Amino acid sequence: QVQLVESGGGLVQAGGSLRLSCAGSGSTFSIYSIGWYRQAPGKQRERVATMTSGGSINYADSVKGRLTISRDNAKNTQYLQMNSMQPEDTAVYYCTASRVNTYWGQGTQVTVSS
């Protein structure tokens, strides 16, 4: 069982940056694959970035070169660094941890103004 708590969302102007954090507890964080997903108003939830326990990373085409996923296993925390943000990045962002089951955070709102 893993509990995940996101932080770092907010309002940012187009071209700006934000860093989301997701603190995990309840299990050995390093054995989990991690990820970030987002859901914009009226749209389906989509995968943003994932990282395996071994460090392999995969990004959605729409965020390549702008968003970076990372993890600090010593702190049981994963991050999503978002640069050159665009209005279409506006969404609720969720972090995940997966092994046999997938655990979700509660979500954090990110709004990018034009």
mmCIF file of C-alpha atoms in Angstrom:
data_model
loop_
_atom_site.group_PDB
_atom_site.id
_atom_site.type_symbol
_atom_site.label_atom_id
_atom_site.label_comp_id
_atom_site.label_asym_id
_atom_site.label_seq_id
_atom_site.Cartn_x
_atom_site.Cartn_y
_atom_site.Cartn_z
ATOM 1 C CA GLN A 1 0.000 0.000 0.000
ATOM 2 C CA VAL A 2 1.322 3.434 -0.976
ATOM 3 C CA GLN A 3 -0.086 6.823 -0.059
ATOM 4 C CA LEU A 4 0.764 9.697 -2.405
ATOM 5 C CA VAL A 5 0.388 13.418 -1.754
ATOM 6 C CA GLU A 6 1.012 15.983 -4.497
ATOM 7 C CA SER A 7 2.011 19.596 -4.020
ATOM 8 C CA GLY A 8 3.296 22.477 -6.108
ATOM 9 C CA GLY A 9 0.366 23.235 -8.379
ATOM 10 C CA GLY A 10 -0.876 26.736 -9.015
ATOM 11 C CA LEU A 11 -1.272 29.512 -11.534
ATOM 12 C CA VAL A 12 1.535 30.369 -13.939
ATOM 13 C CA GLN A 13 1.816 32.521 -17.043
ATOM 14 C CA ALA A 14 2.529 30.996 -20.435
ATOM 15 C CA GLY A 15 6.258 30.417 -20.813
ATOM 16 C CA GLY A 16 6.712 30.003 -17.080
ATOM 17 C CA SER A 17 7.730 27.039 -14.946
ATOM 18 C CA LEU A 18 6.370 24.954 -12.096
ATOM 19 C CA ARG A 19 7.669 21.940 -10.211
ATOM 20 C CA LEU A 20 5.215 19.403 -8.879
ATOM 21 C CA SER A 21 6.193 17.116 -6.033
ATOM 22 C CA CYS A 22 4.628 13.853 -4.934
ATOM 23 C CA ALA A 23 5.557 12.421 -1.555
ATOM 24 C CA GLY A 24 5.054 8.706 -1.047
ATOM 25 C CA SER A 25 4.669 6.770 2.182
ATOM 26 C CA GLY A 26 3.735 3.302 3.364
ATOM 27 C CA SER A 27 6.052 1.165 1.296
ATOM 28 C CA THR A 28 9.516 0.955 -0.258
ATOM 29 C CA PHE A 29 9.254 3.711 -2.834
ATOM 30 C CA SER A 30 12.214 2.629 -4.947
ATOM 31 C CA ILE A 31 10.606 -0.605 -6.162
ATOM 32 C CA TYR A 32 7.710 1.187 -7.800
ATOM 33 C CA SER A 33 7.365 2.553 -11.282
ATOM 34 C CA ILE A 34 6.173 6.140 -11.031
ATOM 35 C CA GLY A 35 4.218 8.415 -13.285
ATOM 36 C CA TRP A 36 2.371 11.633 -13.865
ATOM 37 C CA TYR A 37 -1.017 11.926 -15.541
ATOM 38 C CA ARG A 38 -3.271 14.883 -16.195
ATOM 39 C CA GLN A 39 -6.903 15.574 -16.916
ATOM 40 C CA ALA A 40 -8.050 18.767 -18.558
ATOM 41 C CA PRO A 41 -11.675 19.961 -18.302
ATOM 42 C CA GLY A 42 -13.911 17.930 -20.592
ATOM 43 C CA LYS A 43 -11.085 15.606 -21.634
ATOM 44 C CA GLN A 44 -9.961 12.123 -20.715
ATOM 45 C CA ARG A 45 -7.091 11.590 -18.328
ATOM 46 C CA GLU A 46 -3.824 11.232 -20.233
ATOM 47 C CA ARG A 47 -0.353 9.950 -19.447
ATOM 48 C CA VAL A 48 2.289 12.660 -19.193
ATOM 49 C CA ALA A 49 5.446 10.809 -18.156
ATOM 50 C CA THR A 50 6.484 7.547 -16.551
ATOM 51 C CA MET A 51 9.665 6.191 -15.017
ATOM 52 C CA THR A 52 10.374 2.569 -14.133
ATOM 53 C CA SER A 53 12.127 1.499 -10.956
ATOM 54 C CA GLY A 54 15.209 0.999 -13.125
ATOM 55 C CA GLY A 55 15.095 4.554 -14.435
ATOM 56 C CA SER A 56 13.646 4.102 -17.927
ATOM 57 C CA ILE A 57 11.580 7.159 -18.877
ATOM 58 C CA ASN A 58 8.773 7.694 -21.340
ATOM 59 C CA TYR A 59 7.097 11.007 -22.208
ATOM 60 C CA ALA A 60 3.964 11.928 -24.081
ATOM 61 C CA ASP A 61 4.863 13.571 -27.388
ATOM 62 C CA SER A 62 3.109 16.776 -26.351
ATOM 63 C CA VAL A 63 5.480 17.372 -23.421
ATOM 64 C CA LYS A 64 8.830 16.121 -24.725
ATOM 65 C CA GLY A 65 11.559 18.683 -24.183
ATOM 66 C CA ARG A 66 9.454 20.746 -21.762
ATOM 67 C CA LEU A 67 8.548 18.438 -18.865
ATOM 68 C CA THR A 68 10.957 16.287 -16.878
ATOM 69 C CA ILE A 69 10.114 13.460 -14.503
ATOM 70 C CA SER A 70 12.522 12.550 -11.733
ATOM 71 C CA ARG A 71 12.629 10.738 -8.428
ATOM 72 C CA ASP A 72 14.528 10.866 -5.152
ATOM 73 C CA ASN A 73 14.163 7.440 -3.567
ATOM 74 C CA ALA A 74 15.896 8.561 -0.382
ATOM 75 C CA LYS A 75 13.089 11.098 0.114
ATOM 76 C CA ASN A 76 10.314 8.835 -1.243
ATOM 77 C CA THR A 77 9.435 11.659 -3.604
ATOM 78 C CA GLN A 78 8.896 12.080 -7.319
ATOM 79 C CA TYR A 79 8.899 15.323 -9.261
ATOM 80 C CA LEU A 80 7.600 16.815 -12.470
ATOM 81 C CA GLN A 81 9.520 19.858 -13.634
ATOM 82 C CA MET A 82 7.451 21.831 -16.128
ATOM 83 C CA ASN A 83 9.122 24.490 -18.287
ATOM 84 C CA SER A 84 7.922 26.595 -21.203
ATOM 85 C CA MET A 85 4.391 25.980 -20.060
ATOM 86 C CA GLN A 86 1.471 26.512 -22.412
ATOM 87 C CA PRO A 87 -2.253 27.107 -21.804
ATOM 88 C CA GLU A 88 -2.931 23.561 -23.035
ATOM 89 C CA ASP A 89 -0.974 22.267 -20.043
ATOM 90 C CA THR A 90 -3.844 23.434 -17.833
ATOM 91 C CA ALA A 91 -5.189 20.367 -16.022
ATOM 92 C CA VAL A 92 -5.374 18.493 -12.762
ATOM 93 C CA TYR A 93 -2.127 16.575 -12.427
ATOM 94 C CA TYR A 94 -1.965 13.214 -10.678
ATOM 95 C CA CYS A 95 1.049 11.203 -9.582
ATOM 96 C CA THR A 96 1.073 7.421 -9.543
ATOM 97 C CA ALA A 97 3.112 4.565 -8.134
ATOM 98 C CA SER A 98 2.758 1.128 -9.689
ATOM 99 C CA ARG A 99 3.935 -2.376 -9.113
ATOM 100 C CA VAL A 100 1.162 -4.950 -8.991
ATOM 101 C CA ASN A 101 -1.431 -2.276 -8.247
ATOM 102 C CA THR A 102 -1.454 1.368 -9.241
ATOM 103 C CA TYR A 103 -1.826 4.007 -6.538
ATOM 104 C CA TRP A 104 -2.952 7.566 -7.264
ATOM 105 C CA GLY A 105 -2.478 10.863 -5.550
ATOM 106 C CA GLN A 106 -5.386 13.221 -4.964
ATOM 107 C CA GLY A 107 -4.427 15.578 -7.788
ATOM 108 C CA THR A 108 -3.181 19.142 -7.928
ATOM 109 C CA GLN A 109 -4.530 21.902 -10.165
ATOM 110 C CA VAL A 110 -2.205 23.564 -12.657
ATOM 111 C CA THR A 111 -3.482 26.578 -14.573
ATOM 112 C CA VAL A 112 -1.494 28.302 -17.324
ATOM 113 C CA SER A 113 -2.714 31.731 -18.351
ATOM 114 C CA SER A 114 -2.091 33.129 -21.823
#
